[in-house]
Amino acid sequence: MILDGKALSRKVREEVKQRVDRIRERDITPRLDAFVADDDPASVAYVGMKHRWGEKAGIVGESYSVTAETKQEWLIEKISELNADPSVHGVLIQHPLPKHLDENAALEALGAEKDVDGISPQSLGRLLAGIPGFRCATPLGMMRILDEYGIECKGKHAVVIGRSIILGKPAALMLLERHATVTICHSRTEDLPSVCRSADILVAAVGRPEMVRGDWIKPGAVVLDAGFNKVEGRDKDVGDVHFESASQVASHITPVPGGVGPMTVAMLLSNVVDAAESVAGER
Ligand code: NAP
C-alpha cells in the first residue's frame, strides 16, 4: 500500500484551517515568522512554501533575510524581540544559516514555546524526557502517517537510518515513545543491509539517492522514506529508498515525492496553531 502523504497533508491543512478560523473568532491570528538565508535558493523556496501554505490556512507571517552581512548580535536580539512579542506564535530558523552565524546559539535563544519546528535543544530535551513540547515537524509527520494508516509500533523492531538532530534522532525517540524496539544506524554501521532486513518499520533519513534497495527490506515491512535528493538527469527528486524494488517487498511505503515531504509543512503549521491555541488558553 502506498502511504499517501500528499493526501494526508491536505487533510491536516484542512484541519489546521478550521482551527485557525475558530481561533480568529477570538481575535487571535496565528503568526509564523522565519529567518532565512537569502543566498540559499532551497531555503528561500522552503520558507516561501511554508508561508504560502500557511496563508491558505489563515496563518500570517514575516520572513527576515539573513545574509553574509548579518551580525550574530542582531540575530539574537531579533529572536529575543520575537520571543517577547505576543502576536508572534511561532519562529522558524531555517537551516542552514550562513556559516559565519552560530545557529546553535540562535536556537538556544529561541523560547521553547515558540520553537514550532521543534529543533531547539529545549524542544529536543523535552522529547527525550517525554514531556510535552513541540516535536520536530518531519518525524512528527511520519508518526501522523503511521497513525492515519493504523500502523502499530508497539513491540515492532524499528530501524532508523540516519542520526541527524532534525530527523534521525527525533524519529527514533518518537518510535521509542510508541514502544517500538529501536535501532539507529549511521555511516559507521556495519552490514547495514542485514540490520535493515531485521526491521518491521524502516525509516530512511540518509540523504543518499535510492541507497536502500528492495533486497534490504524484510517482506511485509513498513518503509518511510524521508529522503529528498536531486539527481542529475532526473526530472524528479528521488528518495533514499529505491522505490521500484522496495515497493515489491514492503507492505506499506511512502513515495517520493508525495510521502513524508508534504507532511513536514502540514505538521509545522499544525504546531503553529497549537502555539496560538495555548496563548488563547485553549490548550
Ligand atoms: P544529514 O544531516 O546529512 O544526516 C544524514 C545521516 O545519514 C547521518 O546520520 C549519516 O551518518 C547517515 N548516513 C550518511 N551516509 C550513510 C551511509 N552510507 N550509510 C548509513 N548512514 C549514512 O541529513 P538529514 O538532514 O537528516 O536529511 C536526510 C534526508 O532527508 C535528506 O535526503 C534530506 O533531503 C531529507 N529531508 C527531508 C525533509 C522533509 O521535509 N521531507 C526534511 C529534512 C531532510 P553519520 O551521522 O555517521 O554521518
Short mmCIF file of C-alpha atoms and ligand atoms in Angstrom, two decimals:
data_model
loop_
_atom_site.label_atom_id
_atom_site.label_comp_id
_atom_site.label_asym_id
_atom_site.label_seq_id
_atom_site.Cartn_x
_atom_site.Cartn_y
_atom_site.Cartn_z
CA MET A 1 0.00 0.00 0.00
CA ILE A 2 1.23 3.47 -0.88
CA LEU A 3 1.23 5.76 2.15
CA ASP A 4 -0.16 8.92 0.57
CA GLY A 5 1.45 11.83 2.40
CA LYS A 6 0.16 14.31 -0.15
CA ALA A 7 -3.50 13.50 0.53
CA LEU A 8 -2.90 13.31 4.29
CA SER A 9 -1.12 16.67 4.20
CA ARG A 10 -4.21 18.20 2.55
CA LYS A 11 -6.37 16.72 5.29
CA VAL A 12 -4.11 18.03 8.09
CA ARG A 13 -4.02 21.50 6.48
CA GLU A 14 -7.82 21.48 6.26
CA GLU A 15 -7.95 20.66 10.00
CA VAL A 16 -5.44 23.48 10.59
CA LYS A 17 -7.64 25.91 8.65
CA GLN A 18 -10.70 25.00 10.70
CA ARG A 19 -8.77 25.54 13.93
CA VAL A 20 -7.44 28.88 12.61
CA ASP A 21 -11.00 30.00 11.72
CA ARG A 22 -12.10 29.15 15.26
CA ILE A 23 -9.25 30.98 16.96
CA ARG A 24 -9.65 34.05 14.73
CA GLU A 25 -13.15 34.47 16.16
CA ARG A 26 -11.31 35.35 19.36
CA ASP A 27 -9.23 37.98 17.51
CA ILE A 28 -6.11 35.85 17.51
CA THR A 29 -4.39 35.36 14.15
CA PRO A 30 -1.74 32.64 14.26
CA ARG A 31 1.59 34.01 13.10
CA LEU A 32 4.77 32.27 11.98
CA ASP A 33 7.92 34.37 11.46
CA ALA A 34 11.02 32.95 9.85
CA PHE A 35 14.73 33.62 9.46
CA VAL A 36 16.06 32.52 6.10
CA ALA A 37 19.46 32.68 4.39
CA ASP A 38 18.89 34.90 1.40
CA ASP A 39 21.54 33.26 -0.78
CA ASP A 40 20.28 29.68 -0.32
CA PRO A 41 17.66 29.09 -3.03
CA ALA A 42 16.38 25.84 -1.43
CA SER A 43 15.84 27.58 1.95
CA VAL A 44 14.10 30.53 0.28
CA ALA A 45 11.84 28.09 -1.62
CA TYR A 46 11.04 26.00 1.53
CA VAL A 47 10.20 29.06 3.63
CA GLY A 48 8.18 30.52 0.75
CA MET A 49 6.14 27.32 0.60
CA LYS A 50 5.65 27.25 4.38
CA HIS A 51 4.31 30.82 4.26
CA ARG A 52 2.15 30.22 1.17
CA TRP A 53 0.53 27.11 2.63
CA GLY A 54 0.22 28.95 5.94
CA GLU A 55 -1.59 31.86 4.28
CA LYS A 56 -4.04 29.45 2.66
CA ALA A 57 -4.90 28.21 6.15
CA GLY A 58 -5.12 31.77 7.56
CA ILE A 59 -1.69 31.86 9.22
CA VAL A 60 0.20 35.13 8.70
CA GLY A 61 3.95 35.70 8.98
CA GLU A 62 7.07 37.55 8.02
CA SER A 63 10.46 36.43 6.75
CA TYR A 64 13.69 38.05 7.89
CA SER A 65 16.56 37.80 5.43
CA VAL A 66 19.84 36.64 6.84
CA THR A 67 22.86 37.49 4.68
CA ALA A 68 26.66 37.46 4.75
CA GLU A 69 26.43 40.88 6.45
CA THR A 70 24.07 39.77 9.23
CA LYS A 71 25.61 40.10 12.68
CA GLN A 72 25.12 37.44 15.36
CA GLU A 73 24.15 40.20 17.84
CA TRP A 74 21.33 41.36 15.53
CA LEU A 75 20.07 37.80 15.13
CA ILE A 76 19.96 37.11 18.88
CA GLU A 77 18.37 40.49 19.58
CA LYS A 78 15.71 39.92 16.92
CA ILE A 79 14.96 36.45 18.32
CA SER A 80 14.57 37.94 21.82
CA GLU A 81 12.23 40.55 20.38
CA LEU A 82 10.08 37.86 18.75
CA ASN A 83 10.16 35.79 21.97
CA ALA A 84 8.63 38.78 23.76
CA ASP A 85 6.08 39.65 21.05
CA PRO A 86 2.71 38.09 21.94
CA SER A 87 1.43 38.46 18.36
CA VAL A 88 4.12 36.01 17.13
CA HIS A 89 3.24 32.38 17.89
CA GLY A 90 5.99 30.54 16.09
CA VAL A 91 9.53 31.30 14.93
CA LEU A 92 11.36 29.23 12.36
CA ILE A 93 15.14 29.36 11.98
CA GLN A 94 15.54 27.73 8.58
CA HIS A 95 18.64 25.53 8.42
CA PRO A 96 21.30 26.26 7.18
CA LEU A 97 22.07 29.84 8.20
CA PRO A 98 25.21 31.43 6.66
CA LYS A 99 28.34 29.78 8.06
CA HIS A 100 29.58 32.84 9.99
CA LEU A 101 26.50 32.70 12.24
CA ASP A 102 26.18 30.42 15.27
CA GLU A 103 22.98 28.52 14.54
CA ASN A 104 23.04 26.60 17.84
CA ALA A 105 23.23 29.85 19.80
CA ALA A 106 20.27 31.15 17.79
CA LEU A 107 18.25 28.01 18.57
CA GLU A 108 19.20 28.23 22.24
CA ALA A 109 17.98 31.84 22.32
CA LEU A 110 14.59 30.84 20.92
CA GLY A 111 11.85 30.39 23.50
CA ALA A 112 10.64 26.78 23.68
CA GLU A 113 7.03 27.95 23.43
CA LYS A 114 7.81 29.50 20.01
CA ASP A 115 10.03 26.74 18.62
CA VAL A 116 7.33 25.31 16.36
CA ASP A 117 9.95 23.46 14.31
CA GLY A 118 10.89 21.52 17.45
CA ILE A 119 14.65 21.53 16.83
CA SER A 120 15.98 23.70 19.64
CA PRO A 121 17.87 21.97 22.47
CA GLN A 122 14.92 22.81 24.74
CA SER A 123 12.40 21.06 22.49
CA LEU A 124 14.66 18.07 21.84
CA GLY A 125 15.28 17.78 25.60
CA ARG A 126 11.53 17.69 26.16
CA LEU A 127 11.17 14.93 23.60
CA LEU A 128 13.96 12.97 25.29
CA ALA A 129 12.36 13.50 28.70
CA GLY A 130 8.93 12.51 27.38
CA ILE A 131 7.31 15.77 28.44
CA PRO A 132 5.03 17.93 26.27
CA GLY A 133 6.67 20.35 23.86
CA PHE A 134 6.95 20.96 20.15
CA ARG A 135 8.10 17.94 18.20
CA CYS A 136 10.19 18.16 15.01
CA ALA A 137 7.93 18.52 12.04
CA THR A 138 9.39 15.86 9.71
CA PRO A 139 9.42 12.89 12.13
CA LEU A 140 6.10 14.12 13.55
CA GLY A 141 4.72 13.90 10.01
CA MET A 142 5.94 10.30 9.79
CA MET A 143 4.16 9.44 13.06
CA ARG A 144 0.99 11.02 11.73
CA ILE A 145 1.26 8.81 8.62
CA LEU A 146 1.60 5.71 10.84
CA ASP A 147 -1.46 6.80 12.86
CA GLU A 148 -3.54 7.53 9.79
CA TYR A 149 -2.94 4.07 8.35
CA GLY A 150 -3.40 2.34 11.72
CA ILE A 151 0.18 1.03 11.81
CA GLU A 152 1.04 -0.18 15.31
CA CYS A 153 4.59 0.37 16.58
CA LYS A 154 4.36 -1.46 19.92
CA GLY A 155 6.81 -4.34 20.08
CA LYS A 156 7.95 -3.87 16.47
CA HIS A 157 11.59 -3.56 15.51
CA ALA A 158 12.09 -0.09 14.02
CA VAL A 159 15.35 0.67 12.23
CA VAL A 160 16.19 4.31 11.56
CA ILE A 161 19.00 5.04 9.09
CA GLY A 162 20.40 8.47 9.97
CA ARG A 163 21.07 10.22 13.27
CA SER A 164 20.65 13.91 12.44
CA ILE A 165 19.18 16.23 15.03
CA ILE A 166 16.27 17.24 12.78
CA LEU A 167 15.35 13.79 11.57
CA GLY A 168 17.01 10.52 12.53
CA LYS A 169 17.39 11.03 16.29
CA PRO A 170 13.94 12.53 16.93
CA ALA A 171 12.32 9.89 14.67
CA ALA A 172 13.98 7.18 16.77
CA LEU A 173 12.80 8.78 20.02
CA MET A 174 9.24 9.13 18.72
CA LEU A 175 9.21 5.45 17.72
CA LEU A 176 10.58 4.54 21.14
CA GLU A 177 7.80 6.62 22.74
CA ARG A 178 5.41 4.40 20.79
CA HIS A 179 7.03 1.30 22.30
CA ALA A 180 8.95 0.15 19.25
CA THR A 181 12.33 -1.51 19.80
CA VAL A 182 14.60 0.91 18.02
CA THR A 183 17.96 0.57 16.26
CA ILE A 184 19.69 3.71 14.96
CA CYS A 185 22.09 3.27 12.03
CA HIS A 186 24.62 5.72 10.60
CA SER A 187 27.65 5.91 8.34
CA ARG A 188 29.73 3.63 10.59
CA THR A 189 27.11 0.90 10.99
CA GLU A 190 28.46 -2.47 9.88
CA ASP A 191 26.48 -4.54 7.40
CA LEU A 192 23.66 -2.03 7.07
CA PRO A 193 21.63 -4.21 4.66
CA SER A 194 21.39 -7.02 7.28
CA VAL A 195 20.30 -4.61 10.00
CA CYS A 196 17.66 -3.17 7.67
CA ARG A 197 16.41 -6.67 6.83
CA SER A 198 15.51 -7.13 10.50
CA ALA A 199 13.21 -4.08 10.51
CA ASP A 200 9.43 -4.25 10.76
CA ILE A 201 9.44 -0.47 10.32
CA LEU A 202 12.29 1.06 8.32
CA VAL A 203 12.92 4.81 8.32
CA ALA A 204 15.37 6.13 5.73
CA ALA A 205 16.80 9.57 6.59
CA VAL A 206 20.18 9.40 4.92
CA GLY A 207 20.41 11.82 2.02
CA ARG A 208 21.76 9.19 -0.42
CA PRO A 209 19.64 8.70 -3.52
CA GLU A 210 17.98 5.27 -3.69
CA MET A 211 20.53 3.68 -1.34
CA VAL A 212 18.02 1.31 0.28
CA ARG A 213 17.24 -1.47 -2.21
CA GLY A 214 14.40 -3.98 -2.26
CA ASP A 215 16.66 -6.79 -1.02
CA TRP A 216 17.42 -4.75 2.16
CA ILE A 217 13.77 -4.98 3.16
CA LYS A 218 12.01 -7.66 5.16
CA PRO A 219 8.89 -8.86 3.32
CA GLY A 220 5.86 -7.05 4.74
CA ALA A 221 7.86 -4.23 6.40
CA VAL A 222 6.63 -0.64 6.57
CA VAL A 223 9.02 1.77 4.82
CA LEU A 224 9.09 5.52 5.50
CA ASP A 225 11.38 7.42 3.15
CA ALA A 226 12.30 10.95 4.30
CA GLY A 227 14.95 11.36 1.60
CA PHE A 228 14.71 14.14 -0.91
CA ASN A 229 17.61 14.14 -3.34
CA LYS A 230 18.32 15.91 -6.59
CA VAL A 231 19.90 13.65 -9.18
CA GLU A 232 21.40 14.98 -12.39
CA GLY A 233 19.45 13.89 -15.42
CA ARG A 234 16.31 13.01 -13.42
CA ASP A 235 13.38 15.39 -13.65
CA LYS A 236 12.00 14.49 -10.21
CA ASP A 237 13.69 14.38 -6.80
CA VAL A 238 14.28 10.86 -5.53
CA GLY A 239 14.16 9.34 -2.06
CA ASP A 240 16.74 7.39 -0.08
CA VAL A 241 14.85 4.22 -0.98
CA HIS A 242 14.77 2.60 -4.43
CA PHE A 243 11.01 2.72 -4.76
CA GLU A 244 10.58 0.28 -7.65
CA SER A 245 12.32 -2.63 -5.92
CA ALA A 246 11.31 -1.74 -2.34
CA SER A 247 7.61 -1.46 -3.16
CA GLN A 248 7.67 -5.09 -4.36
CA VAL A 249 8.64 -6.27 -0.87
CA ALA A 250 7.22 -3.77 1.64
CA SER A 251 3.62 -3.92 2.87
CA HIS A 252 3.42 -0.11 3.11
CA ILE A 253 5.73 2.52 1.63
CA THR A 254 5.88 6.30 1.25
CA PRO A 255 6.61 7.56 -2.27
CA VAL A 256 8.96 10.44 -3.11
CA PRO A 257 7.63 12.96 -3.90
CA GLY A 258 4.25 12.82 -2.19
CA GLY A 259 5.12 10.98 1.01
CA VAL A 260 6.96 12.41 4.02
CA GLY A 261 7.80 15.77 2.35
CA PRO A 262 4.32 17.36 2.25
CA MET A 263 3.65 16.19 5.81
CA THR A 264 6.55 18.29 7.14
CA VAL A 265 4.91 21.59 6.21
CA ALA A 266 1.47 20.44 7.39
CA MET A 267 2.81 19.44 10.83
CA LEU A 268 4.75 22.70 11.16
CA LEU A 269 1.53 24.65 10.54
CA SER A 270 -0.30 22.42 12.99
CA ASN A 271 2.36 23.26 15.60
CA VAL A 272 1.87 26.99 14.92
CA VAL A 273 -1.85 26.63 15.66
CA ASP A 274 -1.04 24.62 18.81
CA ALA A 275 1.11 27.59 19.92
CA ALA A 276 -1.65 30.10 19.17
CA GLU A 277 -4.23 27.94 20.97
CA SER A 278 -2.07 27.76 24.05
CA VAL A 279 -1.73 31.56 24.07
CA ALA A 280 -5.55 31.66 23.87
CA GLY A 281 -5.72 29.33 26.88
CA GLU A 282 -7.28 26.58 24.78
CA ARG A 283 -4.60 24.00 25.45
P1 NAP B 1 22.13 14.63 7.37
O1 NAP B 1 22.15 15.63 8.46
O2 NAP B 1 23.14 14.70 6.28
O3 NAP B 1 22.23 13.19 8.05
C1 NAP B 1 22.37 12.03 7.28
C2 NAP B 1 22.53 10.84 8.20
O4 NAP B 1 22.69 9.69 7.37
C3 NAP B 1 23.76 10.92 9.10
O5 NAP B 1 23.44 10.48 10.39
C4 NAP B 1 24.77 9.98 8.43
O6 NAP B 1 25.59 9.27 9.33
C5 NAP B 1 23.84 8.97 7.77
N1 NAP B 1 24.48 8.39 6.60
C6 NAP B 1 25.08 9.03 5.56
N2 NAP B 1 25.57 8.15 4.68
C7 NAP B 1 25.31 6.91 5.18
C8 NAP B 1 25.57 5.59 4.72
N3 NAP B 1 26.20 5.35 3.58
N4 NAP B 1 25.13 4.57 5.49
C9 NAP B 1 24.49 4.79 6.64
N5 NAP B 1 24.20 6.03 7.12
C10 NAP B 1 24.61 7.08 6.39
O7 NAP B 1 20.72 14.58 6.63
P2 NAP B 1 19.26 14.97 7.17
O8 NAP B 1 19.15 16.43 7.28
O9 NAP B 1 18.89 14.10 8.32
O10 NAP B 1 18.41 14.53 5.89
C11 NAP B 1 18.32 13.20 5.44
C12 NAP B 1 17.47 13.15 4.19
O11 NAP B 1 16.16 13.64 4.49
C13 NAP B 1 17.95 14.03 3.05
O12 NAP B 1 17.65 13.40 1.82
C14 NAP B 1 17.14 15.31 3.17
O13 NAP B 1 16.96 15.98 1.95
C15 NAP B 1 15.84 14.74 3.65
N6 NAP B 1 15.00 15.69 4.42
C16 NAP B 1 13.68 15.72 4.14
C17 NAP B 1 12.85 16.57 4.85
C18 NAP B 1 11.40 16.57 4.51
O14 NAP B 1 10.72 17.51 4.83
N7 NAP B 1 10.91 15.54 3.88
C19 NAP B 1 13.34 17.37 5.86
C20 NAP B 1 14.70 17.30 6.15
C21 NAP B 1 15.53 16.46 5.43
P3 NAP B 1 26.72 9.99 10.25
O15 NAP B 1 25.95 10.65 11.36
O16 NAP B 1 27.57 8.89 10.70
O17 NAP B 1 27.41 11.00 9.38
#
